[in-house]
Coordinates of C-alpha atoms and ligand atoms in Angstrom, one line a residue:
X108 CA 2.1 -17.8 33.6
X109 CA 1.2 -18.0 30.0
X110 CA 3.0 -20.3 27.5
X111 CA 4.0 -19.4 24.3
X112 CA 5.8 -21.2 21.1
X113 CA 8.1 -19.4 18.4
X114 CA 7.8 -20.0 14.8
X115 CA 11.0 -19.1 13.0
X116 CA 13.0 -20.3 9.5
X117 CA 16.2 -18.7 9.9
X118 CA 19.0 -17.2 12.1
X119 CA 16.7 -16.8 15.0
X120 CA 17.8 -13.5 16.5
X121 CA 14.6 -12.4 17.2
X122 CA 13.9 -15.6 18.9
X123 CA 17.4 -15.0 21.0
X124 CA 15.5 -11.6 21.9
X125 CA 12.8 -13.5 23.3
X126 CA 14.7 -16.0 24.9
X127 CA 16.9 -13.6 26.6
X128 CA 14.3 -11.0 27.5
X129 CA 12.5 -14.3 29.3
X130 CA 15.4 -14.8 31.4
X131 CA 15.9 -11.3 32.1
X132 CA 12.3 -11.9 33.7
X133 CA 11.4 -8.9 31.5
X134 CA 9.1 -11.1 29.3
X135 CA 6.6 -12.8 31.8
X136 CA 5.8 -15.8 29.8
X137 CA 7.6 -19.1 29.1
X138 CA 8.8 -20.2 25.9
X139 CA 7.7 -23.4 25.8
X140 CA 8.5 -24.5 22.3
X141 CA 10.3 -23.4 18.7
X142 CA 8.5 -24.6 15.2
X143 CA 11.1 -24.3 12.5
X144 CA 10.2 -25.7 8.9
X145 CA 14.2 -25.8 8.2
X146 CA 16.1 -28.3 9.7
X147 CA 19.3 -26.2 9.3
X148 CA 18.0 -23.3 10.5
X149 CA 20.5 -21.4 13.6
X150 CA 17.3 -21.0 15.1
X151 CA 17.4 -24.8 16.1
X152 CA 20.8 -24.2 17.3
X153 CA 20.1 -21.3 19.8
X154 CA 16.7 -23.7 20.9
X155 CA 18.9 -26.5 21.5
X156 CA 21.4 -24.2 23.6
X157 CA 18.9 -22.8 25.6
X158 CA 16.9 -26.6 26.3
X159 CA 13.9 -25.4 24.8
X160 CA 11.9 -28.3 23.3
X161 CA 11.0 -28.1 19.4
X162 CA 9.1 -29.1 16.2
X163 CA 11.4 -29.0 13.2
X164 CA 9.6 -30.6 10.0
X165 CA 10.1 -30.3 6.4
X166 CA 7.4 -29.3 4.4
X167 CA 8.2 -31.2 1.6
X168 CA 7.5 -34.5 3.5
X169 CA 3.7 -33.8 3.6
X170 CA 1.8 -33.8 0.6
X171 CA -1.0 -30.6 1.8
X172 CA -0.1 -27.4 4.6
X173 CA -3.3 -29.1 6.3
X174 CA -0.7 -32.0 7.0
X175 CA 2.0 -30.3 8.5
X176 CA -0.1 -27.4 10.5
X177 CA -2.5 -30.1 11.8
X178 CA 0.9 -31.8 13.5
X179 CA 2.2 -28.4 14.3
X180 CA -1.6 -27.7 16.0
X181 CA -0.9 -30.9 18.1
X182 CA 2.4 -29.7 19.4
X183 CA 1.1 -27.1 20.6
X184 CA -1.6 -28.3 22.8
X185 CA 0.9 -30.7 24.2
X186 CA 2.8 -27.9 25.1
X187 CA -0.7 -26.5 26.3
X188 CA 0.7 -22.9 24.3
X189 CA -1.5 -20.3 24.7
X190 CA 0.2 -17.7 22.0
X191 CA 1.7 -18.2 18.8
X192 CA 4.7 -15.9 18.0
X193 CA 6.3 -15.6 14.4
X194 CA 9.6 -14.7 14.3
X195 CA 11.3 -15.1 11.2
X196 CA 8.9 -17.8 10.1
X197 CA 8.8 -17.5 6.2
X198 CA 5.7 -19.0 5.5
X199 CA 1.7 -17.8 5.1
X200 CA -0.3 -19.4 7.8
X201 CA -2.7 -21.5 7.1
X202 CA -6.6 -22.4 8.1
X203 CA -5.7 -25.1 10.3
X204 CA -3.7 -23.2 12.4
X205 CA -5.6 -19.8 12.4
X206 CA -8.7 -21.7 13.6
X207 CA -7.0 -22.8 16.1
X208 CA -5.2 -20.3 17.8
X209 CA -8.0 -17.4 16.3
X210 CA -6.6 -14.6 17.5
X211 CA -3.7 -15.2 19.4
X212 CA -1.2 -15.2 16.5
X213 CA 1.3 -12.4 16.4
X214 CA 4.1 -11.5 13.5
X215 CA 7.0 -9.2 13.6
X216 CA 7.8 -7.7 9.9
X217 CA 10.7 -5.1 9.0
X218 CA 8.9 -2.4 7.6
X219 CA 5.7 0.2 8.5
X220 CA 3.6 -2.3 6.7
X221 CA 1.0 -1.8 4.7
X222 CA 4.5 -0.8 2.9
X223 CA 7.0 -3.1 1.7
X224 CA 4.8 -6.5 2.4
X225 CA 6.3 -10.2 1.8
X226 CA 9.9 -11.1 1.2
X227 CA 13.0 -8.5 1.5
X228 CA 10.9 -6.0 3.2
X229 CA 14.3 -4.0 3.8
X230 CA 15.6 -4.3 -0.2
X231 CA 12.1 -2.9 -1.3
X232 CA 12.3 -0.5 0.7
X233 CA 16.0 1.0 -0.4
X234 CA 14.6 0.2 -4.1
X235 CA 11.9 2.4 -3.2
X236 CA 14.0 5.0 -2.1
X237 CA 12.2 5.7 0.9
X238 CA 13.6 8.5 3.6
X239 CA 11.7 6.3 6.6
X240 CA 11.0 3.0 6.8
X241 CA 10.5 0.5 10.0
X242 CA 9.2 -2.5 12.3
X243 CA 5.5 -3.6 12.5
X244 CA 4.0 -6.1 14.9
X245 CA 0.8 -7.4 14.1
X246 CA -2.0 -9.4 14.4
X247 CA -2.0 -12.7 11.7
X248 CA -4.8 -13.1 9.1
X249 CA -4.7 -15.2 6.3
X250 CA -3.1 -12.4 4.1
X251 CA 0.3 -11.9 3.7
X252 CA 1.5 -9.3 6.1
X253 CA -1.8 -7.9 6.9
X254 CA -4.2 -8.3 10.4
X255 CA -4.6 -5.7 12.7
X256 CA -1.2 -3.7 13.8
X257 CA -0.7 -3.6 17.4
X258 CA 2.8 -1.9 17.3
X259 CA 4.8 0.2 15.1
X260 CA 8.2 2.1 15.5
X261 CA 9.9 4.3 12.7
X262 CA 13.9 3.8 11.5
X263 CA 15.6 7.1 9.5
X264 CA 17.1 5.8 6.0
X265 CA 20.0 7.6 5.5
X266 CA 21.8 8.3 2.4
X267 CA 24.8 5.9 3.2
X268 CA 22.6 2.5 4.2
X269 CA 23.1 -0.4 3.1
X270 CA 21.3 -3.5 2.9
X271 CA 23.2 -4.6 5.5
X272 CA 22.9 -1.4 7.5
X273 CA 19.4 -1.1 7.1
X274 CA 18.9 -4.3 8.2
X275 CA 20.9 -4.0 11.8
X276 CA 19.2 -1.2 12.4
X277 CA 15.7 -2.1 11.6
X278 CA 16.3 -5.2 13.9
X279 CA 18.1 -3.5 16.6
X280 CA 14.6 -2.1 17.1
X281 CA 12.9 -5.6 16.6
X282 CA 14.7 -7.0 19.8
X283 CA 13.9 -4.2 21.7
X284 CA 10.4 -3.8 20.7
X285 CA 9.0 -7.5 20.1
X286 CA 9.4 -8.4 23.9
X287 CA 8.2 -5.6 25.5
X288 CA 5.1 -5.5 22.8
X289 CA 4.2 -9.4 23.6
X290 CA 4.6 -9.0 27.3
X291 CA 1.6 -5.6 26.8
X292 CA -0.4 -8.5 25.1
X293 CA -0.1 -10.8 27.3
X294 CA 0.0 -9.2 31.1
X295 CA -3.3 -6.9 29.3
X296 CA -5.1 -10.3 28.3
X297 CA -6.6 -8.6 25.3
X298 CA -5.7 -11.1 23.1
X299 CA -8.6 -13.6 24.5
Ligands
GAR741 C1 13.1 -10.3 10.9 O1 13.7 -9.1 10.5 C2 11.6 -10.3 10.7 O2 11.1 -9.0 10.8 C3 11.5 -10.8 9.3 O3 12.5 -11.8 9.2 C4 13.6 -11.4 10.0 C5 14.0 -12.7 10.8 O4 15.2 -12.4 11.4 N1 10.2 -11.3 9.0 C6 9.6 -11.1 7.8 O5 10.1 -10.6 6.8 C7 8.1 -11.6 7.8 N2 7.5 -11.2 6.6 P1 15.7 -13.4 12.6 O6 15.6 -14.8 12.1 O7 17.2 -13.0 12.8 O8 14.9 -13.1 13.8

């Protein structure tokens, strides 16, 4: 079975998704390990509950990204990980780690991107007034948001959202859509 490590910054419930969808046995790969860069993040937490191993580092303790992804690279081939999934993780990857795992680097990001790229994909989009906006899971380049999109599912913007509204909805779909999306990737092989 394939091995695969999570890379999230925040509440985590994305990475619950996954963790649950893995013990359903509806995700056929094991989690293996989380990467958070914030120590405080409820992502940790739900890792910690569920015994799965991590990597939680402050960036601010390494004076280059080089620094921190080359450690982060070497966590993952101790974990032998075959797949790198972000999930939350609010940071651009850099050339150390897309070297290393060429390819086989997903992201989740709440929007039809190319719209609404980078942070507060959902607030951009009410600002924008759009009538549709959504969840897109793709490929990781060294842009921000951009790569190759593997997956994409619409969510209606009503007059009433909110923020907050928005936002449940758009990740109601996430959780739904981000195991069955990585399990495709994985059980197809197309990712190597
Ligand atoms: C998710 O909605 C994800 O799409 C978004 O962060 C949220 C993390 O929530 N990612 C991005 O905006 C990436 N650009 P979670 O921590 O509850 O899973």
């Amino acid at each position: 079975m394939s091995k695969i490590a999570i890379f999230a910054s925040g509440s985590g419930s994305n990475f619950q998704a996954l963790i649950d969808a893995a013990a359903d046995k509806q995700l056929k790969t094991e989690i293996v390990l989380l990467v958070c860069d914030k120590p405080e993040a409820k992502a940790v937490e739900r890792a910690e509950q569920s015994g799965i191993p991590t990597f939680v580092f402050s960036p601010k303790n390494y004076e280059t990204k080089e620094a921190f992804e080359e450690e982060i690279v070497q966590n993952l081939r101790e974990k032998e990980v075959d797949f790198v999934i972000l999930a939350g993780y609010m940071r651009l990857i850099g050339s150390t780690l897309l070297k290393a795992y060429e390819g086989k680097i997903v992201n989740i990001h709440p929007s039809l991107l190319p719209a609404f790229p980078g942070k507060d994909a959902v607030g951009q989009a009410l600002a924008a007034g759009v009538k549709v906006s959504g969840v897109t899971i793709h490929y990781v380049d060294e842009g921000m948001d951009t790569g190759p999109i593997i997956a994409q599912e619409a969510v209606t913007v009503t007059e009433e959202d909110t923020h907050e509204s928005l936002q449940a909805k758009i990740q109601a779909v996430e959780h739904r859509l981000y195991p069955k999306t990585i399990n495709k990737i994985l059980t197809t092989k197309c990712y190597s």
